mmCIF file of C-alpha atoms in Angstrom:
data_model
loop_
_atom_site.group_PDB
_atom_site.id
_atom_site.type_symbol
_atom_site.label_atom_id
_atom_site.label_comp_id
_atom_site.label_asym_id
_atom_site.label_seq_id
_atom_site.Cartn_x
_atom_site.Cartn_y
_atom_site.Cartn_z
ATOM 1 C CA MET A 1184 63.992 73.299 65.820
ATOM 2 C CA ALA A 1185 66.860 72.701 63.670
ATOM 3 C CA LEU A 1186 70.773 73.405 64.599
ATOM 4 C CA ILE A 1187 73.156 75.067 62.010
ATOM 5 C CA ALA A 1188 76.705 75.733 62.237
ATOM 6 C CA CYS A 1189 77.716 79.640 62.666
ATOM 7 C CA PRO A 1190 80.248 81.021 59.471
ATOM 8 C CA GLU A 1191 81.656 82.780 62.290
ATOM 9 C CA CYS A 1192 82.950 80.249 65.081
ATOM 10 C CA GLY A 1193 81.444 77.136 63.797
ATOM 11 C CA LYS A 1194 79.330 76.803 66.997
ATOM 12 C CA GLN A 1195 75.895 75.316 66.420
ATOM 13 C CA VAL A 1196 73.389 77.918 67.549
ATOM 14 C CA SER A 1197 69.375 77.595 67.195
ATOM 15 C CA SER A 1198 68.286 77.919 62.720
ATOM 16 C CA GLN A 1199 65.448 80.928 64.289
ATOM 17 C CA ALA A 1200 67.965 82.551 65.995
ATOM 18 C CA ALA A 1201 68.897 86.727 64.858
ATOM 19 C CA SER A 1202 72.558 85.963 65.735
ATOM 20 C CA CYS A 1203 74.894 83.326 66.555
ATOM 21 C CA PRO A 1204 74.822 83.482 71.198
ATOM 22 C CA HIS A 1205 78.677 82.943 70.410
ATOM 23 C CA CYS A 1206 79.954 85.836 68.810
ATOM 24 C CA GLY A 1207 77.258 87.589 68.330
ATOM 25 C CA ILE A 1208 77.939 87.638 64.771
ATOM 26 C CA GLY A 1209 73.592 88.641 62.592
ATOM 27 C CA LEU A 1210 72.426 84.949 60.896
ATOM 28 C CA ALA A 1211 70.711 85.079 57.494
ATOM 29 C CA GLY A 1212 67.156 83.176 57.123
ATOM 30 C CA ALA A 1213 66.306 84.769 60.365
ATOM 31 C CA ARG A 1214 63.018 84.466 61.120
ATOM 32 C CA PRO A 1215 61.345 87.858 61.708
ATOM 33 C CA GLY A 1216 61.029 89.782 64.775
ATOM 34 C CA ALA A 1217 63.925 87.975 66.083
ATOM 35 C CA MET A 1218 65.608 89.931 68.592
ATOM 36 C CA ALA A 1219 69.769 89.911 68.432
ATOM 37 C CA PRO A 1220 71.127 89.236 72.016
ATOM 38 C CA ALA A 1221 73.062 92.375 73.577
ATOM 39 C CA VAL A 1222 76.539 92.593 72.382
ATOM 40 C CA PRO A 1223 79.443 95.288 74.659
ATOM 41 C CA SER A 1224 80.097 97.497 71.799
ATOM 42 C CA ALA A 1225 83.340 99.254 71.243
ATOM 43 C CA PRO A 1226 84.430 102.535 73.561
ATOM 44 C CA GLN A 1227 83.214 105.603 72.092
ATOM 45 C CA GLY A 1228 86.080 107.918 71.107
ATOM 46 C CA PRO A 1229 89.845 108.151 69.608
ATOM 47 C CA GLU A 1230 92.026 105.707 71.646
ATOM 48 C CA GLN A 1231 93.558 106.828 74.548
ATOM 49 C CA VAL A 1232 96.715 106.011 76.156
ATOM 50 C CA LEU A 1233 95.835 106.335 80.414
ATOM 51 C CA TRP A 1234 99.232 104.607 81.466
ATOM 52 C CA GLU A 1235 102.668 102.800 80.686
ATOM 53 C CA ALA A 1236 105.336 101.457 81.464
ATOM 54 C CA SER A 1237 108.359 99.576 82.071
ATOM 55 C CA PRO A 1238 109.055 96.710 84.548
ATOM 56 C CA SER A 1239 111.418 97.834 86.900
ATOM 57 C CA LEU A 1240 115.124 96.628 87.826
ATOM 58 C CA ASN A 1241 114.717 95.907 91.168
ATOM 59 C CA LEU A 1242 113.051 92.563 89.657
ATOM 60 C CA LEU A 1243 116.846 92.080 89.402
ATOM 61 C CA LEU A 1244 117.814 93.106 92.889
ATOM 62 C CA GLY A 1245 116.898 89.430 93.599
ATOM 63 C CA GLN A 1246 119.711 87.868 91.721
ATOM 64 C CA LEU A 1247 122.594 90.775 92.855
ATOM 65 C CA VAL A 1248 122.148 89.482 96.176
ATOM 66 C CA ARG A 1249 122.704 86.087 95.288
ATOM 67 C CA VAL A 1250 126.162 87.376 93.283
ATOM 68 C CA ALA A 1251 126.991 88.982 96.697
ATOM 69 C CA VAL A 1252 126.508 85.873 99.052
ATOM 70 C CA VAL A 1253 128.888 83.745 97.059
ATOM 71 C CA VAL A 1254 131.551 85.896 96.390
ATOM 72 C CA ALA A 1255 131.435 86.664 99.995
ATOM 73 C CA ALA A 1256 131.741 82.941 100.589
ATOM 74 C CA VAL A 1257 134.092 82.463 98.434
ATOM 75 C CA ILE A 1258 136.633 85.633 100.086
ATOM 76 C CA LEU A 1259 135.619 84.158 103.812
ATOM 77 C CA LEU A 1260 136.672 80.300 102.145
ATOM 78 C CA VAL A 1261 140.505 82.273 101.363
ATOM 79 C CA ALA A 1262 141.100 84.827 103.964
ATOM 80 C CA VAL A 1263 140.085 82.695 106.485
ATOM 81 C CA ILE A 1264 138.750 79.073 106.237
ATOM 82 C CA PHE A 1265 141.309 77.600 104.107
ATOM 83 C CA PRO A 1266 144.503 78.769 106.028
ATOM 84 C CA ALA A 1267 142.872 77.976 109.219
ATOM 85 C CA LEU A 1268 142.242 74.473 107.912
ATOM 86 C CA VAL A 1269 145.709 73.869 106.651
ATOM 87 C CA GLY A 1270 147.322 74.679 109.633
ATOM 88 C CA ALA A 1271 145.636 72.598 111.484
ATOM 89 C CA LEU A 1272 146.721 69.683 109.260
ATOM 90 C CA GLY A 1273 149.841 70.970 109.674
ATOM 91 C CA ASP A 1274 152.310 68.884 107.245
ATOM 92 C CA LEU A 1275 149.424 66.185 106.197
ATOM 93 C CA GLY A 1276 147.842 69.386 104.388
ATOM 94 C CA ARG A 1277 150.937 70.345 103.005
ATOM 95 C CA ALA A 1278 151.700 66.840 101.739
ATOM 96 C CA THR A 1279 148.080 66.766 99.565
ATOM 97 C CA TRP A 1280 148.968 66.610 95.806
ATOM 98 C CA VAL A 1281 146.976 70.943 96.119
ATOM 99 C CA ASP A 1282 149.226 73.622 97.023
ATOM 100 C CA PRO A 1283 147.976 75.195 99.528
ATOM 101 C CA SER A 1284 149.802 78.997 98.284
ATOM 102 C CA ARG A 1285 148.056 78.074 94.779
ATOM 103 C CA ALA A 1286 145.143 77.672 96.127
ATOM 104 C CA PRO A 1287 143.470 81.133 96.436
ATOM 105 C CA LEU A 1288 145.275 82.446 92.424
ATOM 106 C CA ALA A 1289 142.891 78.764 91.345
ATOM 107 C CA LEU A 1290 139.667 80.392 93.874
ATOM 108 C CA ALA A 1291 139.832 83.840 92.870
ATOM 109 C CA VAL A 1292 139.769 82.479 88.789
ATOM 110 C CA VAL A 1293 136.941 80.852 89.200
ATOM 111 C CA LEU A 1294 135.035 83.832 90.864
ATOM 112 C CA GLY A 1295 136.104 85.991 88.832
ATOM 113 C CA ALA A 1296 134.976 83.411 85.406
ATOM 114 C CA TYR A 1297 131.374 82.764 87.525
ATOM 115 C CA VAL A 1298 131.273 87.149 88.389
ATOM 116 C CA LEU A 1299 131.244 87.095 84.776
ATOM 117 C CA TRP A 1300 128.810 84.908 83.836
ATOM 118 C CA ARG A 1301 126.341 86.139 86.359
ATOM 119 C CA GLY A 1302 126.617 90.058 84.533
ATOM 120 C CA VAL A 1303 126.302 88.971 80.690
ATOM 121 C CA ARG A 1304 123.377 87.200 82.345
ATOM 122 C CA ILE A 1305 122.144 90.325 84.481
ATOM 123 C CA GLY A 1306 122.644 92.810 82.147
ATOM 124 C CA ILE A 1307 120.562 90.379 79.181
ATOM 125 C CA LEU A 1308 117.733 90.923 81.181
ATOM 126 C CA ALA A 1309 118.255 94.081 82.170
ATOM 127 C CA ALA A 1310 118.033 94.717 78.621
ATOM 128 C CA ARG A 1311 115.005 92.689 78.116
ATOM 129 C CA LEU A 1312 113.275 94.088 81.038
ATOM 130 C CA ARG A 1313 113.970 97.729 79.410
ATOM 131 C CA THR A 1314 113.200 96.871 75.959
ATOM 132 C CA THR A 1315 109.431 95.530 77.227
ATOM 133 C CA ARG A 1316 106.245 98.104 76.964
ATOM 134 C CA TYR A 1317 103.643 98.003 79.062
ATOM 135 C CA ARG A 1318 100.615 100.533 77.527
ATOM 136 C CA LEU A 1319 96.797 100.494 78.722
ATOM 137 C CA THR A 1320 94.458 102.868 76.462
ATOM 138 C CA ASN A 1321 90.998 102.782 76.942
ATOM 139 C CA GLN A 1322 90.321 99.644 74.582
ATOM 140 C CA ARG A 1323 93.088 97.517 74.754
ATOM 141 C CA LEU A 1324 96.528 96.180 77.012
ATOM 142 C CA THR A 1325 99.224 95.546 75.065
ATOM 143 C CA VAL A 1326 102.705 94.471 75.782
ATOM 144 C CA GLU A 1327 105.454 94.784 73.356
ATOM 145 C CA SER A 1328 109.225 93.001 74.254
ATOM 146 C CA GLY A 1329 112.854 92.066 72.394
ATOM 147 C CA LEU A 1330 115.167 92.791 71.633
ATOM 148 C CA LEU A 1331 116.306 92.500 68.049
ATOM 149 C CA SER A 1332 113.071 91.523 66.851
ATOM 150 C CA ARG A 1333 109.780 93.380 68.534
ATOM 151 C CA SER A 1334 106.320 90.943 69.360
ATOM 152 C CA MET A 1335 103.681 92.200 70.901
ATOM 153 C CA VAL A 1336 100.440 90.459 72.551
ATOM 154 C CA GLU A 1337 97.071 92.302 72.904
ATOM 155 C CA VAL A 1338 94.228 91.788 75.452
ATOM 156 C CA ASP A 1339 90.829 94.038 73.840
ATOM 157 C CA LEU A 1340 89.167 95.255 77.489
ATOM 158 C CA ARG A 1341 86.087 94.262 76.608
ATOM 159 C CA SER A 1342 87.283 90.564 76.616
ATOM 160 C CA VAL A 1343 88.469 91.200 80.528
ATOM 161 C CA ASP A 1344 87.625 88.470 83.080
ATOM 162 C CA ASP A 1345 89.836 88.980 86.440
ATOM 163 C CA LEU A 1346 92.399 90.869 87.457
ATOM 164 C CA VAL A 1347 94.537 88.917 90.435
ATOM 165 C CA PHE A 1348 97.295 91.251 92.535
ATOM 166 C CA ARG A 1349 100.478 89.663 94.375
ATOM 167 C CA GLN A 1350 103.038 91.831 96.164
ATOM 168 C CA GLY A 1351 105.603 89.754 98.146
ATOM 169 C CA PRO A 1352 107.102 90.976 101.177
ATOM 170 C CA VAL A 1353 110.716 91.841 99.321
ATOM 171 C CA GLU A 1354 108.498 93.749 96.308
ATOM 172 C CA ARG A 1355 106.428 95.702 99.380
ATOM 173 C CA LEU A 1356 109.568 97.317 100.149
ATOM 174 C CA LEU A 1357 110.519 98.033 96.543
ATOM 175 C CA GLY A 1358 107.267 99.220 95.663
ATOM 176 C CA ILE A 1359 106.851 96.983 92.928
ATOM 177 C CA GLY A 1360 104.646 94.019 91.891
ATOM 178 C CA SER A 1361 103.006 92.056 89.397
ATOM 179 C CA ILE A 1362 99.656 91.895 88.018
ATOM 180 C CA THR A 1363 98.071 88.677 86.312
ATOM 181 C CA VAL A 1364 95.474 89.529 83.369
ATOM 182 C CA VAL A 1365 92.883 87.028 82.783
ATOM 183 C CA SER A 1366 90.789 87.453 79.817
ATOM 184 C CA SER A 1367 88.801 85.386 77.505
ATOM 185 C CA ASP A 1368 91.601 86.446 74.784
ATOM 186 C CA ARG A 1369 92.654 83.568 72.750
ATOM 187 C CA THR A 1370 95.914 84.114 72.185
ATOM 188 C CA ALA A 1371 96.605 85.229 75.365
ATOM 189 C CA PRO A 1372 94.080 84.634 78.192
ATOM 190 C CA ARG A 1373 97.142 85.343 81.234
ATOM 191 C CA LEU A 1374 98.873 88.387 80.549
ATOM 192 C CA GLY A 1375 101.968 89.244 83.593
ATOM 193 C CA LEU A 1376 102.798 92.492 83.841
ATOM 194 C CA LEU A 1377 106.136 91.878 86.223
ATOM 195 C CA GLY A 1378 107.890 94.448 88.560
ATOM 196 C CA VAL A 1379 105.311 97.385 87.946
ATOM 197 C CA LYS A 1380 105.114 100.182 90.360
ATOM 198 C CA ASP A 1381 102.321 101.372 92.266
ATOM 199 C CA PRO A 1382 100.250 97.992 91.472
ATOM 200 C CA ARG A 1383 97.362 98.333 92.892
ATOM 201 C CA GLY A 1384 96.872 101.561 91.963
ATOM 202 C CA THR A 1385 97.405 100.278 88.135
ATOM 203 C CA ARG A 1386 95.427 97.057 88.839
ATOM 204 C CA GLU A 1387 92.325 99.196 90.182
ATOM 205 C CA LEU A 1388 93.443 101.808 86.811
ATOM 206 C CA ILE A 1389 93.034 98.505 84.009
ATOM 207 C CA ARG A 1390 89.675 97.304 86.234
ATOM 208 C CA THR A 1391 88.097 100.963 85.701
ATOM 209 C CA GLN A 1392 88.703 101.045 82.477
ATOM 210 C CA ALA A 1393 87.508 97.036 81.385
ATOM 211 C CA TYR A 1394 84.425 98.353 83.380
ATOM 212 C CA ALA A 1395 83.827 100.804 81.439
ATOM 213 C CA ALA A 1396 84.752 99.229 78.027
ATOM 214 C CA THR A 1397 82.709 96.599 78.405
ATOM 215 C CA GLN A 1398 79.545 98.529 80.744
ATOM 216 C CA ARG A 1399 79.124 95.377 83.164
ATOM 217 C CA GLN A 1400 80.064 94.433 86.591
ATOM 218 C CA LEU A 1401 83.829 93.056 86.526
ATOM 219 C CA PHE A 1402 84.395 90.888 89.496
ATOM 220 C CA THR A 1403 87.895 90.584 90.624
ATOM 221 C CA ARG A 1404 89.408 89.554 93.981
ATOM 222 C CA SER A 1405 89.446 91.295 97.000
ATOM 223 C CA THR A 1406 92.801 93.082 98.283
#
């Protein structure tokens, strides 16, 4: 029995095989009566959209909390700590090169620049989240994203191997979570869905459709 290269995927297969066991393509010159291995067939019927959503803006809550903490700390420094420190130092504090009367203004300028910078970043992130679209059909899962230019990543449901579900304490309070789709797809072997509302139910929906598309058992981690 000789080995030949598959004309489709290039992997080594038997010269007597009726089809490639790796990609399923039929091989010319196969011995008569050879049986081709079963390959999952494409889902029957037209493609139907079953679920569509964008990442939740609640993902930005952590960054908003950080900005609020920094602002509160600076206000506390200007209103309480700095005057108490100047009063404790007395004449020594007034003799330094730092003018105590100008310190609050300097801190206010720095704080304003920080808030502006963080506000711009959060605004850009919010725009990216709103322009990202998750779409699940009975045949594939797609993620489309981009502000000015658009790109799309697609995973065939027949290639899904596993689904990973994660939800931290804060995410549980907000009702969101993340789902990682593990598949044999070459371009997106691990596709992440962030800020998904009802992540447990969405994961089960993807699992059900992947099982229906492959017509085989789909093993996933217990939740």
